[in-house]
Structures are given as C-alpha cells and as structure tokens.
Amino acid sequence: MDSLKIAIQKSGRLSEDSLKLFKECGIKFSNGAKKLKTIASNFPLEFLFLRDDDIPGYVEDRVADVGIVGRNVLLESQKPVIEILKLGFSRCRLSLAVSRDVDYSGIEYFQNKSIATSYPFILKNHLDDHNIKAEIHKISGSVEIAPGIGLTDGICDIVSSGSTLISNGLKEVEVIMKSEAVLVGHDDLNDHKMKLLDRLVFRINAVLEGRNNKYVLLNAPNDQIDEIVKILPGMRSPTVLPLAEKGWSSIHSVINEDEFWENIERIREAGAEGILVVPIEKMIR
Ligand code: ATP
Ligand code: ZN
C-alpha cells in the first residue's frame, strides 16, 4: 500500500522541530544531510526534503500529500492548500518596521511610501484593507537592510525577538499576521491516505497536548481538597489518595502550561505543599 508523502523543509528554521515532532510521534527514519527523501521504517510515511517556499506547490501538484510550512509561506503562496493543524513551533509574526528615527503615528505613515518585503501578496492585502497605496519592492533576502541603504522607507518582514530589527536601526510598528508552523494538505486524499493522515494527526495531537500540559502532584490537608480540586480540574477529575499521615491527601492532576503559574499560586494559597510538576510525554484525552 502507498505511504503518505510529507514534505518538510530541508534545512532552515522549521527543519529541526519538524523532525523532532515525528521522532516524538514514535516514527523512525534516517535522514542523511544530502537526502532528498526517506521512508520511515515503522509507519507508512515518506519524507520529502524541500525548500519551504516550494512545499505548498508540491502539495497542490500532489507530489506530496501533506507538508509542514510557516503559515506566512502558506498564505503568500496563494495555493489551494488547506491548513490541517497548528504545530506550535516556529512562532513569529509578519510585521511592518521603519527606521527608529521615524515619528510613527499610524499605518497612514505608509501612504505613498515604499516598502521592501518577501511577502508582497500578504502586504498588499493588508495595505488595501487600510486604503494605503504604497510601492512594494519584492526582495527575497536581507530585507532588513533596505531602509539603511536607501532602497525603501520601510520593510515588511518576519520578526520573532526583534533583535534583527534593532541591530539594523529599525523598529516594529505594525503586526500584519501571527505565524507558526502548520501541517498543510489538499482536500481529496483517497480513503487509504486519509486513514494514514488521521493516524498521524492523532499522534501529533498527543505529542502537542503533552507539551502544552504538566502533570502536578501535591499534598494537602483534607479540609482543603475541595478548594484545590476547583482550581485543578484534571482530565476528567483529579486523583485524590490518602497519605500515610492522617488528615492529609495527595492530589494528582493535569494543568495547562498557559495557566500554570497563576494556578500554582492559587493552589499554594489554598494550603497545598510538596508540589511536584512533571512533564507529560504524550496526552490522549
Ligand atoms: P528555505 O531555504 O527553505 O527557503 P528560508 O530561508 O526561506 O528557507 P527560514 O528562515 O528557514 O526560511 O524560515 C522558515 C520559516 O520559519 C519562516 O517562513 C517562518 O514561518 C519561520 N521563521 C522565520 N524566522 C523565524 C524566527 N526568527 N523565529 C521563528 N520562526 C521563524
Ligand atoms: Zn524559503
């Protein structure tokens, strides 16, 4: 039977985290640096290693069934390819930036100005939405030097920490979109490949949910259990076990990474002690 073909970036900011995700899904494969493709040994999955910009097109042409790209690349490609799943890594934003000396008051600043970018389609849409007419210079790399060498008034580029902007004398003034790595595909996989994709997505979700949650164990006096359980909802409900010491219990639960610190503070205030927080490798609801 056919394997599911997945296109991933050959080398770049998406590569390492993409490979790590499949390893954590229990999928085994060898990837030599020069390889163009490889087949997993324990799952019907074939990897194609490509430039990220080419991935939406390969999926459109059915050379690959699915792929991993940044949402920024997916949107810019304008290909009829759908986003299947957010993957939570390579988080960044596509932003407008200008020289730090500019007294910036709003997006009207860009009226009749020039902007360098590798994302002309997304930028044009955004400017149109705000009735801004600007001259867009498409350049494929080192966009951040354009204002400094007098090519354009501003840039529209990928930002994560912002340090590249700062070191080029620029400041971020508008966020156009937020991006992260996404699993993309087309919508007419045959039944066999659809089943493989479902199995793959099931595993990826288990890994991502594990990353987003922590296992928490703590001790509490019995009269505080109700209060603590309200803060720690758990997957179905928390586990409560008696301690050897009378009047005390151990409570086990799962807590979301995003709400973690706030909830831990509340749990301590409610009388919990001996709190252990343990990473979760996989989580299936
Ligand atoms: P290729 O050679 O495959 O064309 P590239 O140079 O176009 O690679 P990378 O710089 O590897 O692309 O970036 C790939 C994707 O990673 C980007 O499209 C974006 O979604 C994301 N990304 C880019 N820069 C950052 C960053 N600083 N932090 C996090 N994610 C980023
Ligand atoms: Zn690229």
CSV table of C-alpha atoms and ligand atoms in Angstrom, one decimal:
chain,number,residue,atom,x,y,z
A,1,MET,CA,0.0,0.0,0.0
A,2,ASP,CA,1.1,3.6,-0.7
A,3,SER,CA,2.7,5.6,2.1
A,4,LEU,CA,1.6,9.1,3.0
A,5,LYS,CA,4.1,11.6,1.5
A,6,ILE,CA,5.0,14.5,3.7
A,7,ALA,CA,7.1,17.5,2.5
A,8,ILE,CA,9.3,19.1,5.2
A,9,GLN,CA,11.9,21.9,5.0
A,10,LYS,CA,15.3,20.5,4.0
A,11,SER,CA,17.3,22.9,6.2
A,12,GLY,CA,16.1,26.0,7.9
A,13,ARG,CA,14.1,27.2,10.9
A,14,LEU,CA,11.4,24.6,10.5
A,15,SER,CA,13.6,21.5,9.9
A,16,GLU,CA,14.8,20.5,13.4
A,17,ASP,CA,11.5,21.0,15.1
A,18,SER,CA,9.7,19.1,12.3
A,19,LEU,CA,12.0,16.1,12.6
A,20,LYS,CA,11.7,16.2,16.4
A,21,LEU,CA,8.0,16.1,16.2
A,22,PHE,CA,8.0,12.9,14.1
A,23,LYS,CA,10.6,11.3,16.5
A,24,GLU,CA,8.3,12.1,19.4
A,25,CYS,CA,5.4,10.5,17.5
A,26,GLY,CA,7.5,7.3,17.6
A,27,ILE,CA,8.2,7.4,13.8
A,28,LYS,CA,11.6,6.1,13.0
A,29,PHE,CA,13.6,7.2,9.9
A,30,SER,CA,17.1,8.0,8.9
A,31,ASN,CA,17.8,11.4,7.4
A,32,GLY,CA,21.2,11.9,5.9
A,33,ALA,CA,22.1,15.6,5.2
A,34,LYS,CA,22.1,15.2,1.4
A,35,LYS,CA,19.0,13.0,1.2
A,36,LEU,CA,16.1,14.2,-0.9
A,37,LYS,CA,13.7,11.6,0.6
A,38,THR,CA,13.5,8.9,3.1
A,39,ILE,CA,10.9,6.3,4.2
A,40,ALA,CA,10.0,5.7,7.8
A,41,SER,CA,10.7,2.2,9.0
A,42,ASN,CA,7.8,1.7,11.3
A,43,PHE,CA,5.0,3.9,9.8
A,44,PRO,CA,3.8,4.2,6.2
A,45,LEU,CA,5.3,7.7,5.8
A,46,GLU,CA,7.7,9.0,3.2
A,47,PHE,CA,9.5,12.3,3.8
A,48,LEU,CA,10.5,14.7,1.0
A,49,PHE,CA,13.0,17.3,2.0
A,50,LEU,CA,12.4,20.6,0.1
A,51,ARG,CA,12.7,24.4,0.3
A,52,ASP,CA,9.9,25.7,2.4
A,53,ASP,CA,8.6,28.0,-0.3
A,54,ASP,CA,8.1,25.1,-2.7
A,55,ILE,CA,6.1,23.0,-0.3
A,56,PRO,CA,2.6,24.5,-1.0
A,57,GLY,CA,3.1,24.0,-4.7
A,58,TYR,CA,4.2,20.4,-4.3
A,59,VAL,CA,1.1,19.7,-2.2
A,60,GLU,CA,-1.0,21.4,-4.8
A,61,ASP,CA,0.6,19.2,-7.6
A,62,ARG,CA,0.1,16.1,-5.4
A,63,VAL,CA,3.8,15.4,-5.4
A,64,ALA,CA,3.3,15.4,-1.6
A,65,ASP,CA,0.1,14.6,0.3
A,66,VAL,CA,0.8,16.9,3.2
A,67,GLY,CA,3.6,19.3,4.3
A,68,ILE,CA,4.9,21.5,7.1
A,69,VAL,CA,5.3,25.2,6.4
A,70,GLY,CA,5.0,28.5,8.2
A,71,ARG,CA,1.5,30.0,7.9
A,72,ASN,CA,3.2,33.1,6.3
A,73,VAL,CA,4.5,30.9,3.5
A,74,LEU,CA,1.2,29.2,3.0
A,75,LEU,CA,-0.7,32.5,2.7
A,76,GLU,CA,1.8,34.1,0.5
A,77,SER,CA,1.8,31.1,-1.9
A,78,GLN,CA,-1.9,31.6,-2.7
A,79,LYS,CA,-2.1,27.9,-3.4
A,80,PRO,CA,-5.3,25.9,-2.9
A,81,VAL,CA,-3.8,24.1,0.1
A,82,ILE,CA,-5.5,23.9,3.5
A,83,GLU,CA,-4.2,24.3,7.0
A,84,ILE,CA,-4.9,21.0,8.8
A,85,LEU,CA,-3.3,21.5,12.2
A,86,LYS,CA,-1.3,24.2,14.1
A,87,LEU,CA,2.0,22.8,15.3
A,88,GLY,CA,3.1,25.3,17.9
A,89,PHE,CA,6.7,25.8,16.8
A,90,SER,CA,8.5,28.4,14.7
A,91,ARG,CA,6.2,31.1,16.1
A,92,CYS,CA,6.8,34.5,14.6
A,93,ARG,CA,5.0,37.5,13.2
A,94,LEU,CA,5.0,39.3,9.9
A,95,SER,CA,5.4,43.0,10.8
A,96,LEU,CA,6.0,46.4,9.3
A,97,ALA,CA,9.1,48.2,10.5
A,98,VAL,CA,10.6,51.6,9.9
A,99,SER,CA,13.7,53.4,10.9
A,100,ARG,CA,13.8,54.0,14.6
A,101,ASP,CA,14.1,57.8,14.0
A,102,VAL,CA,10.7,57.9,12.4
A,103,ASP,CA,7.9,59.6,14.4
A,104,TYR,CA,5.3,56.9,13.6
A,105,SER,CA,1.7,57.7,14.4
A,106,GLY,CA,-0.2,55.0,12.5
A,107,ILE,CA,-0.4,53.0,9.3
A,108,GLU,CA,-1.2,56.2,7.3
A,109,TYR,CA,2.5,56.8,7.6
A,110,PHE,CA,2.9,54.3,4.7
A,111,GLN,CA,0.7,56.3,2.3
A,112,ASN,CA,2.8,56.8,-0.9
A,113,LYS,CA,5.9,55.3,0.8
A,114,SER,CA,8.0,52.3,-0.4
A,115,ILE,CA,8.2,49.0,1.4
A,116,ALA,CA,10.6,46.1,0.9
A,117,THR,CA,9.3,42.6,1.5
A,118,SER,CA,9.4,38.9,0.6
A,119,TYR,CA,5.7,38.8,1.2
A,120,PRO,CA,4.2,41.2,-1.4
A,121,PHE,CA,0.8,39.4,-1.6
A,122,ILE,CA,0.1,39.5,2.2
A,123,LEU,CA,1.4,43.0,2.4
A,124,LYS,CA,-0.7,44.3,-0.5
A,125,ASN,CA,-3.9,42.8,1.0
A,126,HIS,CA,-3.2,44.4,4.4
A,127,LEU,CA,-2.5,47.8,2.8
A,128,ASP,CA,-5.6,47.5,0.6
A,129,ASP,CA,-7.7,46.8,3.8
A,130,HIS,CA,-6.4,50.1,5.2
A,131,ASN,CA,-6.7,52.0,1.9
A,132,ILE,CA,-3.0,52.6,1.8
A,133,LYS,CA,-1.2,52.9,-1.5
A,134,ALA,CA,2.5,52.1,-1.3
A,135,GLU,CA,5.2,50.9,-3.6
A,136,ILE,CA,6.1,47.3,-2.8
A,137,HIS,CA,9.6,46.2,-3.6
A,138,LYS,CA,9.8,42.4,-3.7
A,139,ILE,CA,13.2,41.2,-2.5
A,140,SER,CA,14.0,37.6,-1.4
A,141,GLY,CA,16.5,38.0,1.3
A,142,SER,CA,18.1,40.5,3.7
A,143,VAL,CA,15.0,42.7,3.6
A,144,GLU,CA,16.0,44.4,6.8
A,145,ILE,CA,18.9,46.3,5.2
A,146,ALA,CA,16.6,48.1,2.6
A,147,PRO,CA,15.9,51.3,4.6
A,148,GLY,CA,19.5,51.6,5.7
A,149,ILE,CA,20.8,51.6,2.1
A,150,GLY,CA,18.1,54.0,0.9
A,151,LEU,CA,16.1,51.5,-1.1
A,152,THR,CA,12.8,51.9,0.8
A,153,ASP,CA,11.1,53.8,3.6
A,154,GLY,CA,10.1,50.6,5.5
A,155,ILE,CA,10.0,46.9,5.4
A,156,CYS,CA,7.6,44.1,6.0
A,157,ASP,CA,9.3,41.0,7.3
A,158,ILE,CA,9.3,38.1,9.8
A,159,VAL,CA,10.1,39.1,13.4
A,160,SER,CA,10.5,36.9,16.4
A,161,SER,CA,12.6,38.5,19.1
A,162,GLY,CA,13.0,41.8,17.2
A,163,SER,CA,16.8,41.8,17.6
A,164,THR,CA,17.5,41.8,13.9
A,165,LEU,CA,15.4,44.9,13.5
A,166,ILE,CA,17.2,46.6,16.4
A,167,SER,CA,20.6,45.8,15.0
A,168,ASN,CA,19.5,47.4,11.7
A,169,GLY,CA,18.3,50.6,13.3
A,170,LEU,CA,14.6,49.7,12.8
A,171,LYS,CA,11.5,49.5,15.0
A,172,GLU,CA,8.4,47.3,14.6
A,173,VAL,CA,5.3,49.4,14.1
A,174,GLU,CA,2.5,47.1,12.9
A,175,VAL,CA,1.9,43.3,13.2
A,176,ILE,CA,0.2,42.1,10.0
A,177,MET,CA,-0.2,38.5,11.0
A,178,LYS,CA,1.0,35.9,13.5
A,179,SER,CA,2.5,32.7,12.2
A,180,GLU,CA,3.6,29.3,13.3
A,181,ALA,CA,4.4,26.0,11.6
A,182,VAL,CA,1.3,24.3,10.3
A,183,LEU,CA,0.5,21.0,8.8
A,184,VAL,CA,-1.0,21.6,5.3
A,185,GLY,CA,-2.7,19.3,2.8
A,186,HIS,CA,-5.2,19.1,0.0
A,187,ASP,CA,-8.7,18.0,0.4
A,188,ASP,CA,-9.0,15.0,-1.8
A,189,LEU,CA,-6.8,12.3,-0.3
A,190,ASN,CA,-8.0,8.8,-1.1
A,191,ASP,CA,-9.5,6.7,1.8
A,192,HIS,CA,-6.3,4.8,2.5
A,193,LYS,CA,-4.2,8.0,2.8
A,194,MET,CA,-7.0,9.7,4.8
A,195,LYS,CA,-6.7,6.9,7.3
A,196,LEU,CA,-2.9,7.3,7.5
A,197,LEU,CA,-3.3,11.1,7.9
A,198,ASP,CA,-5.8,10.5,10.8
A,199,ARG,CA,-3.4,8.2,12.5
A,200,LEU,CA,-0.6,10.7,12.1
A,201,VAL,CA,-2.7,13.7,13.3
A,202,PHE,CA,-3.8,11.6,16.3
A,203,ARG,CA,-0.1,11.0,17.3
A,204,ILE,CA,0.9,14.7,16.7
A,205,ASN,CA,-2.0,15.8,18.8
A,206,ALA,CA,-0.9,13.5,21.6
A,207,VAL,CA,2.6,15.0,21.5
A,208,LEU,CA,1.4,18.6,21.3
A,209,GLU,CA,-1.1,18.2,24.1
A,210,GLY,CA,1.7,16.6,26.2
A,211,ARG,CA,3.9,19.6,25.5
A,212,ASN,CA,1.1,22.0,26.5
A,213,ASN,CA,0.3,20.4,29.8
A,214,LYS,CA,2.0,19.4,33.0
A,215,TYR,CA,1.3,16.6,35.5
A,216,VAL,CA,1.0,18.0,39.0
A,217,LEU,CA,1.3,16.1,42.3
A,218,LEU,CA,0.8,17.9,45.7
A,219,ASN,CA,-0.1,17.2,49.3
A,220,ALA,CA,-3.0,19.0,51.0
A,221,PRO,CA,-4.9,18.9,54.3
A,222,ASN,CA,-8.2,17.0,53.7
A,223,ASP,CA,-10.3,20.0,54.5
A,224,GLN,CA,-8.7,21.9,51.6
A,225,ILE,CA,-9.2,19.3,49.0
A,226,ASP,CA,-12.5,20.7,47.6
A,227,GLU,CA,-11.0,24.1,47.2
A,228,ILE,CA,-7.9,22.8,45.4
A,229,VAL,CA,-9.9,20.5,43.2
A,230,LYS,CA,-11.8,23.5,41.9
A,231,ILE,CA,-8.5,25.1,40.7
A,232,LEU,CA,-7.1,21.8,39.3
A,233,PRO,CA,-9.8,20.4,37.1
A,234,GLY,CA,-7.8,17.5,35.6
A,235,MET,CA,-8.6,15.5,32.5
A,236,ARG,CA,-11.8,14.0,34.0
A,237,SER,CA,-11.3,14.9,37.6
A,238,PRO,CA,-8.2,14.9,39.8
A,239,THR,CA,-7.0,11.8,41.6
A,240,VAL,CA,-7.1,12.0,45.4
A,241,LEU,CA,-5.2,9.5,47.5
A,242,PRO,CA,-4.7,9.3,51.3
A,243,LEU,CA,-1.2,10.0,52.7
A,244,ALA,CA,0.2,7.8,55.5
A,245,GLU,CA,-0.2,10.8,57.7
A,246,LYS,CA,-3.8,11.1,58.9
A,247,GLY,CA,-5.8,14.1,57.7
A,248,TRP,CA,-3.6,14.6,54.6
A,249,SER,CA,-4.0,13.6,50.9
A,250,SER,CA,-2.1,13.6,47.8
A,251,ILE,CA,-3.8,15.2,44.7
A,252,HIS,CA,-2.7,14.4,41.2
A,253,SER,CA,-3.9,16.4,38.2
A,254,VAL,CA,-3.0,17.9,34.8
A,255,ILE,CA,-2.6,21.6,34.3
A,256,ASN,CA,-2.3,23.7,31.2
A,257,GLU,CA,1.0,25.3,30.5
A,258,ASP,CA,-0.6,28.7,29.9
A,259,GLU,CA,-2.5,28.8,33.2
A,260,PHE,CA,0.3,27.1,35.1
A,261,TRP,CA,1.9,29.9,37.2
A,262,GLU,CA,-1.3,31.6,38.1
A,263,ASN,CA,-2.9,28.3,39.2
A,264,ILE,CA,0.1,27.1,41.2
A,265,GLU,CA,0.0,30.4,43.2
A,266,ARG,CA,-3.7,29.9,44.0
A,267,ILE,CA,-3.1,26.2,44.9
A,268,ARG,CA,-0.3,27.2,47.4
A,269,GLU,CA,-2.6,29.9,48.9
A,270,ALA,CA,-5.2,27.1,49.3
A,271,GLY,CA,-2.8,25.2,51.5
A,272,ALA,CA,-1.0,22.8,49.1
A,273,GLU,CA,2.6,21.8,49.8
A,274,GLY,CA,5.2,19.5,48.4
A,275,ILE,CA,4.1,20.4,44.8
A,276,LEU,CA,5.8,18.4,42.0
A,277,VAL,CA,5.4,19.4,38.4
A,278,VAL,CA,6.3,16.7,35.9
A,279,PRO,CA,6.5,16.9,32.0
A,280,ILE,CA,4.0,14.8,30.1
A,281,GLU,CA,5.4,12.9,27.1
A,282,LYS,CA,2.1,12.1,25.4
A,283,MET,CA,-1.5,13.0,26.3
A,284,ILE,CA,-4.6,11.4,24.8
A,285,ARG,CA,-7.9,12.9,26.0
B,1,ATP,P1,14.4,27.9,2.6
B,1,ATP,O1,15.9,27.8,2.2
B,1,ATP,O2,13.8,26.5,2.8
B,1,ATP,O3,13.7,28.6,1.5
B,1,ATP,P2,14.0,30.2,4.3
B,1,ATP,O4,15.3,30.9,4.4
B,1,ATP,O5,13.0,30.7,3.3
B,1,ATP,O6,14.3,28.7,4.0
B,1,ATP,P3,13.7,30.1,7.2
B,1,ATP,O7,14.5,31.3,7.6
B,1,ATP,O8,14.3,28.7,7.5
B,1,ATP,O9,13.2,30.1,5.6
B,1,ATP,O10,12.3,30.2,7.8
B,1,ATP,C1,11.3,29.2,7.7
B,1,ATP,C2,10.0,29.6,8.4
B,1,ATP,O11,10.3,29.7,9.8
B,1,ATP,C3,9.6,31.0,8.0
B,1,ATP,O12,8.7,31.0,6.9
B,1,ATP,C4,8.8,31.4,9.3
B,1,ATP,O13,7.5,30.8,9.3
B,1,ATP,C5,9.6,30.8,10.4
B,1,ATP,N1,10.6,31.7,10.9
B,1,ATP,C6,11.4,32.6,10.2
B,1,ATP,N2,12.1,33.3,11.1
B,1,ATP,C7,11.8,32.9,12.3
B,1,ATP,C8,12.2,33.3,13.6
B,1,ATP,N3,13.2,34.2,13.8
B,1,ATP,N4,11.7,32.7,14.6
B,1,ATP,C9,10.8,31.7,14.5
B,1,ATP,N5,10.3,31.4,13.3
B,1,ATP,C10,10.8,31.9,12.2
B,2,ZN,ZN,12.1,29.8,1.9
